[in-house]
Amino acid sequence: MSIKIMMPALSPTMTEASIVKWTVKEGDIIQPGMIIAEIETDKAIMEFESTYEGEVYKILFPSGSGHIKVGEVIAILKEEDDTEDDLLPYIPNAVKQESNSMNHNNFDELNNNYIKNDLISNNSQENKDINRLNILIDSNQLLSDQKRIIASPLAKKIALQHNIDISKISGSGPNSRIIKDDVIRKINNKSDSTSDNIFIESCKIKEQDRLLEIENSKLNLDNANISIKNTNTLTNKSISQFIPEKNNFYEELPISGMRKTIASRLTESKRNIPHFYLTVSCNVDSLIKLREEVNISIGNMIKNNRINLENNRNNNQNIKISINDFIIKAIAKSSDLIPETKTIWVDDDKMMRFTDGIDIAVAVSIPNGLVTPIVRKANQKSILNISTEVKELAEKAKIGRLHLQDLTGGAITISNLGMYGIDQFSAIINPPHSSIISIGSIKKQPVVINDDIIICSIMNITISCDHRVIDGTIAAKFINYIKDMIENPIELLI
């Protein structure tokens, strides 16, 4: 049977994406692990690897298509024994009649009939809860999929040889596809039929519960949507009165998927997360001196071939450790001492604490937005390794080659605007993280030390915390640990 390729969730916050380009065409044979498309998510442009094997029968969204929901079918794969008649039920009527250049607007109505349940109206998409409901609706496809027999040719052949009713077998492959191992297990264990019946009955009960929940949610959403539509109408009217009629003095700009996500996520963060802020000033004279010494030592080690650069992708002979690299290490070591800083808020019922190393997200500016790739287990890495990894992640971000594993994890973000001359700022927490640390510029200032006025290099650090997870005293202890390590940086080398 044919295989449906769906829009994957390539980042933790992704709800929709655009297909930048397909790297395969209809008729091509693909294998698991093959790059088949480039997808623009809310974070970056990422490569989409196939987990299936087969022939690309139909591409439902051409290159350049945008606003495709996670879980929507974007292509159909054909297997060896599939016929045109077998594949027709998988292709929506509008796609059968349209060419491959159809745009996404023409596909919207079709997709509502093909994937979504009639219980959800088009207007409900205006509400932020629609994503949760869509997941519930898509999960109901499980029962209808039970009616189809999706099996590999080899599995069908073995079942036929042993007079096994393949429709009674539960598949363990992608999309519940029946594979060879499933048939062999059925042959070895005849009792599977009983468990299959129990599973089907269980699914029926779950379907009834889901449908009831969707009906109740629909009633709540209908009322909420009325309020939202009225609010949006008033907001748009109040803004539009200040916008002049179209002329030569301004241009309208499209909003990218990444910019929409930044707007949505940070608005949600400020609205739902109770932020509080703490600031300390650090004397970084010792850190600046240590950095200079470390960079000189690294340069000498490179000249004398006493450092291995094989794992450094850039193989850069002019490696320089930055102040930011030391700060990342200081944050990671400090967080390791305070369990609350390794914790994130999941929902009203639970929090989650990371126990295997300290992962630090580093804010990286790219031409069309901002991404936060993760430095894994920064508390366990040397300053040189942290520096190399940050540079590699930044380079991958700028060319749009970050992967999902580069963007997920951790509870702390670091954002540094010091290189832009910003003295101090309070950043917005990046969900689901529980804190973000803002680094300002280094400036010479008079400081009183032992009743003497001394000119020192001062850098301000501000931490923004989620008060649901971190209390004020905990945050104060955390930021002072960071301050102590920055002012006594030899600890960072131990």
CSV table of C-alpha atoms in Angstrom, one decimal:
chain,number,residue,atom,x,y,z
A,1,MET,CA,0.0,0.0,0.0
A,2,SER,CA,1.1,3.6,-0.5
A,3,ILE,CA,2.9,5.6,2.2
A,4,LYS,CA,1.9,9.1,3.2
A,5,ILE,CA,4.8,11.5,3.9
A,6,MET,CA,3.6,14.1,6.4
A,7,MET,CA,5.1,17.5,7.3
A,8,PRO,CA,7.4,16.7,10.2
A,9,ALA,CA,7.9,18.7,13.4
A,10,LEU,CA,11.5,19.7,12.9
A,11,SER,CA,11.6,22.0,15.9
A,12,PRO,CA,10.0,22.0,19.4
A,13,THR,CA,7.8,25.0,18.6
A,14,MET,CA,6.9,24.3,15.0
A,15,THR,CA,3.2,24.2,14.1
A,16,GLU,CA,3.6,25.0,10.4
A,17,ALA,CA,6.4,25.3,7.8
A,18,SER,CA,7.2,26.0,4.2
A,19,ILE,CA,8.8,23.8,1.6
A,20,VAL,CA,11.8,25.7,0.2
A,21,LYS,CA,12.5,23.0,-2.4
A,22,TRP,CA,12.1,19.3,-3.1
A,23,THR,CA,15.4,17.5,-3.8
A,24,VAL,CA,13.5,14.6,-5.4
A,25,LYS,CA,10.8,14.5,-8.1
A,26,GLU,CA,7.9,12.3,-8.9
A,27,GLY,CA,9.1,9.0,-10.1
A,28,ASP,CA,12.4,9.0,-8.1
A,29,ILE,CA,13.2,6.1,-5.9
A,30,ILE,CA,14.1,7.1,-2.3
A,31,GLN,CA,15.7,5.2,0.6
A,32,PRO,CA,15.6,5.8,4.3
A,33,GLY,CA,18.1,8.5,5.3
A,34,MET,CA,17.9,10.3,1.9
A,35,ILE,CA,17.4,14.1,1.9
A,36,ILE,CA,14.1,14.6,0.1
A,37,ALA,CA,13.3,18.3,0.8
A,38,GLU,CA,14.5,21.5,2.5
A,39,ILE,CA,11.9,22.8,5.0
A,40,GLU,CA,11.8,26.3,6.4
A,41,THR,CA,10.6,26.0,10.0
A,42,ASP,CA,10.1,28.7,12.7
A,43,LYS,CA,13.8,28.3,13.5
A,44,ALA,CA,15.8,27.7,10.3
A,45,ILE,CA,15.9,26.0,7.0
A,46,MET,CA,16.4,22.3,7.7
A,47,GLU,CA,17.0,19.2,5.6
A,48,PHE,CA,14.2,16.6,5.7
A,49,GLU,CA,15.4,13.0,5.7
A,50,SER,CA,13.1,10.2,4.5
A,51,THR,CA,12.4,7.3,6.8
A,52,TYR,CA,10.7,5.4,4.1
A,53,GLU,CA,11.6,3.4,1.0
A,54,GLY,CA,9.6,3.6,-2.3
A,55,GLU,CA,8.9,5.6,-5.4
A,56,VAL,CA,7.7,9.2,-5.2
A,57,TYR,CA,4.2,8.9,-6.7
A,58,LYS,CA,2.7,12.3,-6.1
A,59,ILE,CA,4.1,15.6,-4.5
A,60,LEU,CA,1.1,17.4,-3.1
A,61,PHE,CA,2.8,20.7,-2.3
A,62,PRO,CA,5.3,22.0,-4.8
A,63,SER,CA,8.5,23.9,-3.9
A,64,GLY,CA,7.7,27.3,-2.4
A,65,SER,CA,4.5,26.2,-0.7
A,66,GLY,CA,4.0,27.9,2.6
A,67,HIS,CA,1.9,27.7,5.8
A,68,ILE,CA,1.7,23.9,5.7
A,69,LYS,CA,0.5,22.5,9.1
A,70,VAL,CA,2.6,19.9,10.9
A,71,GLY,CA,1.0,16.5,10.1
A,72,GLU,CA,-0.4,17.5,6.7
A,73,VAL,CA,0.3,15.0,3.9
A,74,ILE,CA,2.9,16.5,1.5
A,75,ALA,CA,3.7,13.5,-0.7
A,76,ILE,CA,2.7,10.0,-1.5
A,77,LEU,CA,5.1,7.1,-1.9
A,78,LYS,CA,4.3,4.1,-4.2
A,79,GLU,CA,5.5,0.5,-3.4
A,80,GLU,CA,6.4,-2.1,-5.9
A,81,ASP,CA,3.1,-3.9,-6.0
A,82,ASP,CA,0.9,-0.8,-5.9
A,83,THR,CA,-1.4,-0.1,-8.9
A,84,GLU,CA,-3.0,3.1,-10.0
A,85,ASP,CA,-6.3,1.9,-8.5
A,86,ASP,CA,-4.5,1.2,-5.1
A,87,LEU,CA,-3.2,4.8,-5.0
A,88,LEU,CA,-6.3,6.7,-6.1
A,89,PRO,CA,-7.9,6.7,-2.7
A,90,TYR,CA,-4.8,8.4,-1.3
A,91,ILE,CA,-4.9,11.3,-3.7
A,92,PRO,CA,-7.5,14.1,-3.0
A,93,ASN,CA,-9.8,14.8,-5.9
A,94,ALA,CA,-8.5,18.4,-6.5
A,95,VAL,CA,-5.0,17.1,-6.8
A,96,LYS,CA,-6.0,14.5,-9.4
A,97,GLN,CA,-7.3,17.4,-11.5
A,98,GLU,CA,-4.7,20.0,-10.9
A,99,SER,CA,-1.1,20.2,-12.1
A,100,ASN,CA,1.9,20.1,-9.8
A,101,SER,CA,2.1,23.9,-9.8
A,102,MET,CA,-1.1,24.3,-7.8
A,103,ASN,CA,-0.8,26.8,-5.0
A,104,HIS,CA,-1.5,26.3,-1.3
A,105,ASN,CA,-4.6,28.5,-1.3
A,106,ASN,CA,-6.4,26.1,-3.7
A,107,PHE,CA,-5.3,23.2,-1.4
A,108,ASP,CA,-6.8,24.6,1.8
A,109,GLU,CA,-10.4,23.5,1.2
A,110,LEU,CA,-9.3,20.2,-0.1
A,111,ASN,CA,-7.1,19.5,2.9
A,112,ASN,CA,-9.9,20.2,5.3
A,113,ASN,CA,-12.0,17.4,3.7
A,114,TYR,CA,-9.0,15.1,3.3
A,115,ILE,CA,-7.4,15.3,6.8
A,116,LYS,CA,-9.5,17.2,9.3
A,117,ASN,CA,-12.7,16.1,10.9
A,118,ASP,CA,-15.9,18.0,10.2
A,119,LEU,CA,-16.3,18.9,13.8
A,120,ILE,CA,-13.8,21.7,13.7
A,121,SER,CA,-14.9,24.8,11.7
A,122,ASN,CA,-12.5,27.0,9.7
A,123,ASN,CA,-13.0,29.8,12.1
A,124,SER,CA,-11.6,27.8,15.0
A,125,GLN,CA,-8.1,28.1,13.5
A,126,GLU,CA,-8.0,31.7,14.8
A,127,ASN,CA,-7.7,30.3,18.4
A,128,LYS,CA,-4.4,29.2,19.8
A,129,ASP,CA,-6.0,25.9,21.0
A,130,ILE,CA,-6.5,24.7,17.5
A,131,ASN,CA,-3.2,23.0,17.4
A,132,ARG,CA,-4.1,20.8,20.3
A,133,LEU,CA,-7.4,20.0,18.7
A,134,ASN,CA,-5.8,19.2,15.4
A,135,ILE,CA,-3.6,16.7,17.1
A,136,LEU,CA,-6.6,15.1,18.6
A,137,ILE,CA,-8.4,15.0,15.3
A,138,ASP,CA,-5.4,13.5,13.5
A,139,SER,CA,-5.1,10.8,16.1
A,140,ASN,CA,-8.6,9.7,15.2
A,141,GLN,CA,-7.2,8.6,11.9
A,142,LEU,CA,-5.9,5.6,13.8
A,143,LEU,CA,-9.3,3.9,13.7
A,144,SER,CA,-9.9,4.6,10.0
A,145,ASP,CA,-6.4,3.4,9.2
A,146,GLN,CA,-7.3,0.1,10.9
A,147,LYS,CA,-9.6,-0.6,7.9
A,148,ARG,CA,-6.7,-0.4,5.5
A,149,ILE,CA,-4.2,-3.1,5.1
A,150,ILE,CA,-0.8,-1.4,4.9
A,151,ALA,CA,1.9,-4.1,4.6
A,152,SER,CA,5.2,-4.6,2.9
A,153,PRO,CA,5.3,-7.0,-0.1
A,154,LEU,CA,7.4,-9.5,1.8
A,155,ALA,CA,5.0,-9.4,4.7
A,156,LYS,CA,2.1,-10.2,2.3
A,157,LYS,CA,4.0,-13.0,0.7
A,158,ILE,CA,4.8,-14.7,4.0
A,159,ALA,CA,1.2,-14.3,5.3
A,160,LEU,CA,-0.1,-15.9,2.1
A,161,GLN,CA,2.3,-18.8,2.3
A,162,HIS,CA,1.1,-19.6,5.9
A,163,ASN,CA,-2.6,-18.9,5.3
A,164,ILE,CA,-2.5,-16.0,7.7
A,165,ASP,CA,-5.3,-13.3,7.6
A,166,ILE,CA,-3.0,-10.2,7.4
A,167,SER,CA,-5.9,-7.9,8.4
A,168,LYS,CA,-5.7,-9.4,11.9
A,169,ILE,CA,-2.1,-8.4,12.4
A,170,SER,CA,-1.1,-5.2,14.2
A,171,GLY,CA,1.7,-3.4,12.3
A,172,SER,CA,4.8,-2.1,14.0
A,173,GLY,CA,6.3,-0.2,11.0
A,174,PRO,CA,5.8,3.5,10.0
A,175,ASN,CA,2.1,4.5,10.0
A,176,SER,CA,1.3,1.0,11.6
A,177,ARG,CA,2.6,-0.7,8.5
A,178,ILE,CA,2.8,-4.5,8.7
A,179,ILE,CA,6.3,-5.7,8.2
A,180,LYS,CA,7.9,-9.2,8.0
A,181,ASP,CA,8.6,-9.4,11.7
A,182,ASP,CA,4.9,-8.8,12.5
A,183,VAL,CA,3.8,-11.7,10.4
A,184,ILE,CA,6.5,-14.0,11.9
A,185,ARG,CA,5.3,-13.1,15.4
A,186,LYS,CA,1.8,-13.9,14.3
A,187,ILE,CA,2.9,-17.3,13.1
A,188,ASN,CA,4.7,-18.0,16.3
A,189,ASN,CA,2.0,-16.7,18.6
A,190,LYS,CA,-1.6,-17.6,17.5
A,191,SER,CA,-3.0,-15.7,20.5
A,192,ASP,CA,-2.4,-12.4,18.9
A,193,SER,CA,-5.9,-12.4,17.4
A,194,THR,CA,-7.4,-12.1,20.9
A,195,SER,CA,-5.1,-9.1,21.7
A,196,ASP,CA,-5.9,-7.5,18.4
A,197,ASN,CA,-9.6,-7.6,19.2
A,198,ILE,CA,-9.0,-6.1,22.6
A,199,PHE,CA,-6.9,-3.4,20.9
A,200,ILE,CA,-9.6,-2.5,18.4
A,201,GLU,CA,-12.3,-2.4,21.0
A,202,SER,CA,-10.0,-0.1,23.1
A,203,CYS,CA,-9.5,2.1,20.1
A,204,LYS,CA,-13.3,2.4,19.6
A,205,ILE,CA,-13.7,3.5,23.2
A,206,LYS,CA,-10.9,6.0,22.9
A,207,GLU,CA,-12.4,7.4,19.7
A,208,GLN,CA,-15.7,8.0,21.5
A,209,ASP,CA,-13.9,9.8,24.3
A,210,ARG,CA,-11.9,11.9,21.8
A,211,LEU,CA,-15.0,12.9,19.8
A,212,LEU,CA,-16.7,13.9,23.0
A,213,GLU,CA,-13.8,16.0,24.1
A,214,ILE,CA,-13.6,17.7,20.6
A,215,GLU,CA,-17.4,18.5,20.8
A,216,ASN,CA,-16.9,20.1,24.2
A,217,SER,CA,-13.8,22.0,23.0
A,218,LYS,CA,-15.7,23.2,19.9
A,219,LEU,CA,-18.4,24.8,22.1
A,220,ASN,CA,-15.7,26.6,24.1
A,221,LEU,CA,-13.8,27.6,21.0
A,222,ASP,CA,-16.9,29.0,19.3
A,223,ASN,CA,-17.5,31.4,22.2
A,224,ALA,CA,-13.8,32.3,22.4
A,225,ASN,CA,-13.6,32.9,18.6
A,226,ILE,CA,-16.4,35.4,18.7
A,227,SER,CA,-14.4,37.4,21.3
A,228,ILE,CA,-11.2,37.0,19.4
A,229,LYS,CA,-12.7,38.1,16.1
A,230,ASN,CA,-14.2,41.2,17.7
A,231,THR,CA,-10.9,42.1,19.4
A,232,ASN,CA,-8.9,41.6,16.3
A,233,THR,CA,-11.4,43.7,14.3
A,234,LEU,CA,-11.1,46.6,16.8
A,235,THR,CA,-7.3,46.3,16.9
A,236,ASN,CA,-7.0,46.3,13.1
A,237,LYS,CA,-9.3,49.2,12.8
A,238,SER,CA,-7.5,51.3,15.3
A,239,ILE,CA,-4.2,50.6,13.6
A,240,SER,CA,-5.4,51.0,10.1
A,241,GLN,CA,-6.5,54.6,10.7
A,242,PHE,CA,-2.8,55.5,11.1
A,243,ILE,CA,-1.7,53.8,7.9
A,244,PRO,CA,-1.8,55.9,4.8
A,245,GLU,CA,-3.2,54.8,1.5
A,246,LYS,CA,-0.8,52.9,-0.7
A,247,ASN,CA,1.7,55.3,-2.2
A,248,ASN,CA,5.4,55.5,-3.1
A,249,PHE,CA,6.5,56.3,0.5
A,250,TYR,CA,6.4,52.8,1.9
A,251,GLU,CA,6.2,49.1,1.0
A,252,GLU,CA,4.4,46.1,2.5
A,253,LEU,CA,6.7,43.3,3.7
A,254,PRO,CA,5.7,39.7,4.0
A,255,ILE,CA,6.2,38.0,7.4
A,256,SER,CA,8.3,34.9,7.4
A,257,GLY,CA,7.4,31.8,9.3
A,258,MET,CA,10.4,32.4,11.7
A,259,ARG,CA,9.3,36.0,12.4
A,260,LYS,CA,5.7,34.9,13.0
A,261,THR,CA,7.0,32.3,15.5
A,262,ILE,CA,9.2,34.8,17.2
A,263,ALA,CA,6.3,37.2,17.6
A,264,SER,CA,4.0,34.5,18.8
A,265,ARG,CA,6.4,32.8,21.2
A,266,LEU,CA,7.7,35.9,22.9
A,267,THR,CA,4.2,37.4,23.2
A,268,GLU,CA,3.1,34.2,24.8
A,269,SER,CA,6.2,34.3,27.1
A,270,LYS,CA,5.6,37.8,28.3
A,271,ARG,CA,1.9,37.1,28.8
A,272,ASN,CA,2.1,33.8,30.5
A,273,ILE,CA,5.4,33.6,32.3
A,274,PRO,CA,5.8,35.7,35.5
A,275,HIS,CA,9.2,37.3,34.8
A,276,PHE,CA,11.5,38.9,37.4
A,277,TYR,CA,14.9,40.4,36.9
A,278,LEU,CA,18.2,40.6,38.8
A,279,THR,CA,21.3,42.5,37.8
A,280,VAL,CA,24.9,42.4,39.0
A,281,SER,CA,28.1,44.2,37.9
A,282,CYS,CA,31.2,42.2,37.4
A,283,ASN,CA,34.8,43.3,37.5
A,284,VAL,CA,36.3,41.5,34.5
A,285,ASP,CA,39.9,42.7,34.6
A,286,SER,CA,41.1,39.3,35.7
A,287,LEU,CA,39.0,37.6,33.0
A,288,ILE,CA,40.4,39.8,30.3
A,289,LYS,CA,43.9,39.1,31.4
A,290,LEU,CA,43.3,35.3,31.6
A,291,ARG,CA,41.7,35.3,28.2
A,292,GLU,CA,44.8,37.0,26.7
A,293,GLU,CA,47.1,34.4,28.3
A,294,VAL,CA,44.9,31.5,27.2
A,295,ASN,CA,44.8,32.7,23.6
A,296,ILE,CA,48.6,33.2,23.6
A,297,SER,CA,49.0,29.6,24.9
A,298,ILE,CA,46.6,28.2,22.3
A,299,GLY,CA,48.6,30.0,19.5
A,300,ASN,CA,51.8,28.5,20.7
A,301,MET,CA,50.3,25.0,21.0
A,302,ILE,CA,49.1,25.3,17.4
A,303,LYS,CA,52.5,26.4,16.1
A,304,ASN,CA,54.2,23.5,17.9
A,305,ASN,CA,51.5,21.0,16.7
A,306,ARG,CA,50.6,20.3,20.4
A,307,ILE,CA,46.8,20.7,19.8
A,308,ASN,CA,44.7,18.5,17.6
A,309,LEU,CA,42.5,20.5,15.2
A,310,GLU,CA,41.1,17.5,13.2
A,311,ASN,CA,37.7,17.8,14.8
A,312,ASN,CA,37.6,21.5,14.1
A,313,ARG,CA,35.6,21.9,10.9
A,314,ASN,CA,37.1,25.2,10.0
A,315,ASN,CA,40.6,24.0,10.9
A,316,ASN,CA,41.2,27.6,11.8
A,317,GLN,CA,44.9,28.3,12.8
A,318,ASN,CA,43.8,31.6,14.5
A,319,ILE,CA,41.5,30.1,17.2
A,320,LYS,CA,40.5,32.8,19.7
A,321,ILE,CA,38.6,32.3,22.9
A,322,SER,CA,36.0,34.9,23.5
A,323,ILE,CA,34.7,36.5,26.7
A,324,ASN,CA,31.4,34.9,25.9
A,325,ASP,CA,33.0,31.4,25.9
A,326,PHE,CA,34.2,32.0,29.5
A,327,ILE,CA,30.7,33.2,30.5
A,328,ILE,CA,29.0,30.1,29.1
A,329,LYS,CA,31.3,28.0,31.2
A,330,ALA,CA,30.7,30.1,34.3
A,331,ILE,CA,26.9,29.8,33.8
A,332,ALA,CA,27.1,26.0,33.3
A,333,LYS,CA,29.3,25.4,36.3
A,334,SER,CA,27.1,27.7,38.5
A,335,SER,CA,23.9,26.0,37.3
A,336,ASP,CA,25.4,22.6,38.2
A,337,LEU,CA,25.5,23.8,41.8
A,338,ILE,CA,21.8,24.9,41.9
A,339,PRO,CA,19.2,22.2,40.9
A,340,GLU,CA,16.4,24.7,40.5
A,341,THR,CA,18.2,26.4,37.5
A,342,LYS,CA,18.1,23.0,35.7
A,343,THR,CA,14.3,22.9,35.8
A,344,ILE,CA,11.6,23.9,33.4
A,345,TRP,CA,7.8,24.4,33.8
A,346,VAL,CA,5.9,21.8,31.8
A,347,ASP,CA,2.3,22.4,32.9
A,348,ASP,CA,0.2,22.9,36.0
A,349,ASP,CA,0.8,19.3,37.1
A,350,LYS,CA,4.6,18.9,36.7
A,351,MET,CA,8.0,20.4,36.2
A,352,MET,CA,11.0,18.7,34.5
A,353,ARG,CA,14.6,18.7,35.8
A,354,PHE,CA,17.6,17.9,33.6
A,355,THR,CA,20.1,15.5,35.3
A,356,ASP,CA,22.7,14.7,32.6
A,357,GLY,CA,24.9,17.7,32.3
A,358,ILE,CA,24.1,21.4,31.7
A,359,ASP,CA,22.9,22.4,28.2
A,360,ILE,CA,23.2,26.1,27.4
A,361,ALA,CA,21.3,27.8,24.6
A,362,VAL,CA,23.2,30.6,22.9
A,363,ALA,CA,21.2,33.3,21.0
A,364,VAL,CA,22.5,33.7,17.5
A,365,SER,CA,21.4,36.5,15.2
A,366,ILE,CA,20.7,35.5,11.6
A,367,PRO,CA,19.5,37.7,8.7
A,368,ASN,CA,15.8,36.9,9.1
A,369,GLY,CA,15.5,36.3,12.8
A,370,LEU,CA,17.1,34.7,15.8
A,371,VAL,CA,17.9,31.1,16.7
A,372,THR,CA,19.2,29.5,20.0
A,373,PRO,CA,21.3,26.4,19.3
A,374,ILE,CA,22.4,24.3,22.3
A,375,VAL,CA,25.9,23.7,23.7
A,376,ARG,CA,25.6,20.3,25.2
A,377,LYS,CA,27.0,19.5,28.7
A,378,ALA,CA,28.9,22.8,28.8
A,379,ASN,CA,29.8,22.1,32.4
A,380,GLN,CA,31.8,19.1,31.3
A,381,LYS,CA,33.7,20.7,28.4
A,382,SER,CA,36.8,22.8,28.2
A,383,ILE,CA,36.8,26.5,27.3
A,384,LEU,CA,38.4,25.5,23.9
A,385,ASN,CA,35.7,22.9,23.2
A,386,ILE,CA,32.9,25.3,24.1
A,387,SER,CA,34.5,28.0,21.8
A,388,THR,CA,34.8,25.6,18.9
A,389,GLU,CA,31.3,24.3,19.3
A,390,VAL,CA,29.7,27.8,19.5
A,391,LYS,CA,31.5,28.9,16.3
A,392,GLU,CA,30.3,25.7,14.5
A,393,LEU,CA,26.7,26.2,15.7
A,394,ALA,CA,26.7,29.9,14.7
A,395,GLU,CA,28.0,28.9,11.2
A,396,LYS,CA,25.3,26.3,10.8
A,397,ALA,CA,22.7,28.8,11.9
A,398,LYS,CA,23.7,31.4,9.3
A,399,ILE,CA,23.6,28.9,6.4
A,400,GLY,CA,20.4,27.3,7.6
A,401,ARG,CA,21.8,23.9,8.5
A,402,LEU,CA,20.8,23.4,12.1
A,403,HIS,CA,19.0,20.2,13.0
A,404,LEU,CA,16.3,19.5,15.5
A,405,GLN,CA,18.9,18.1,18.0
A,406,ASP,CA,20.8,21.4,17.8
A,407,LEU,CA,17.8,23.4,19.0
A,408,THR,CA,16.2,21.3,21.8
A,409,GLY,CA,17.1,20.9,25.4
A,410,GLY,CA,18.3,22.9,28.4
A,411,ALA,CA,16.7,25.3,30.7
A,412,ILE,CA,19.0,28.4,30.3
A,413,THR,CA,19.7,30.8,27.4
A,414,ILE,CA,22.5,33.3,27.1
A,415,SER,CA,22.1,36.5,25.0
A,416,ASN,CA,25.0,38.8,24.5
A,417,LEU,CA,24.6,42.3,23.1
A,418,GLY,CA,27.9,43.7,24.6
A,419,MET,CA,29.5,43.8,21.2
A,420,TYR,CA,26.9,46.3,20.1
A,421,GLY,CA,27.7,48.7,23.0
A,422,ILE,CA,24.6,47.9,25.0
A,423,ASP,CA,25.3,48.5,28.7
A,424,GLN,CA,22.5,46.4,30.1
A,425,PHE,CA,19.2,44.8,29.0
A,426,SER,CA,16.5,42.5,30.2
A,427,ALA,CA,15.8,39.7,27.7
A,428,ILE,CA,12.5,37.9,27.4
A,429,ILE,CA,12.6,34.2,28.5
A,430,ASN,CA,12.7,31.8,25.6
A,431,PRO,CA,10.1,29.0,26.3
A,432,PRO,CA,10.3,26.4,27.6
A,433,HIS,CA,13.5,27.6,29.3
A,434,SER,CA,13.1,29.0,32.8
A,435,SER,CA,15.8,31.8,32.6
A,436,ILE,CA,17.8,33.9,30.2
A,437,ILE,CA,21.0,35.7,31.0
A,438,SER,CA,21.7,39.0,29.3
A,439,ILE,CA,25.3,40.1,28.9
A,440,GLY,CA,26.1,43.8,28.4
A,441,SER,CA,29.3,45.6,27.2
A,442,ILE,CA,32.5,46.0,29.1
A,443,LYS,CA,33.3,49.6,30.1
A,444,LYS,CA,35.9,51.3,32.2
A,445,GLN,CA,34.4,52.7,35.4
A,446,PRO,CA,35.6,54.0,38.7
A,447,VAL,CA,35.1,51.5,41.5
A,448,VAL,CA,35.8,51.9,45.2
A,449,ILE,CA,38.0,49.0,46.5
A,450,ASN,CA,39.3,49.2,50.1
A,451,ASP,CA,38.4,52.9,50.2
A,452,ASP,CA,40.5,53.6,47.1
A,453,ILE,CA,39.0,54.6,43.8
A,454,ILE,CA,40.3,52.3,41.0
A,455,ILE,CA,39.4,52.2,37.3
A,456,CYS,CA,38.1,48.8,36.5
A,457,SER,CA,36.5,47.0,33.5
A,458,ILE,CA,32.9,46.5,34.4
A,459,MET,CA,30.3,44.3,32.7
A,460,ASN,CA,26.6,44.1,33.7
A,461,ILE,CA,24.8,40.8,33.8
A,462,THR,CA,21.0,40.5,34.1
A,463,ILE,CA,19.0,37.3,34.6
A,464,SER,CA,15.4,37.1,33.7
A,465,CYS,CA,13.7,34.2,35.6
A,466,ASP,CA,10.4,32.3,35.5
A,467,HIS,CA,9.0,32.8,39.0
A,468,ARG,CA,7.0,29.6,38.7
A,469,VAL,CA,10.2,27.7,38.8
A,470,ILE,CA,12.9,29.9,40.3
A,471,ASP,CA,12.4,32.0,43.5
A,472,GLY,CA,14.2,35.3,44.1
A,473,THR,CA,16.7,33.9,46.6
A,474,ILE,CA,17.6,31.1,44.3
A,475,ALA,CA,18.1,33.5,41.4
A,476,ALA,CA,20.2,35.8,43.6
A,477,LYS,CA,22.5,32.9,44.6
A,478,PHE,CA,22.8,31.7,41.0
A,479,ILE,CA,23.8,35.1,39.5
A,480,ASN,CA,26.2,35.7,42.4
A,481,TYR,CA,27.9,32.3,41.7
A,482,ILE,CA,28.3,33.4,38.1
A,483,LYS,CA,29.7,36.8,39.2
A,484,ASP,CA,32.2,35.0,41.5
A,485,MET,CA,33.5,32.7,38.7
A,486,ILE,CA,33.8,35.6,36.3
A,487,GLU,CA,35.8,37.7,38.8
A,488,ASN,CA,37.9,34.6,39.7
A,489,PRO,CA,38.1,33.0,36.3
A,490,ILE,CA,40.9,30.5,37.2
A,491,GLU,CA,38.1,28.3,38.5
A,492,LEU,CA,36.8,28.0,35.0
A,493,LEU,CA,40.0,26.2,33.9
A,494,ILE,CA,39.8,23.6,36.7
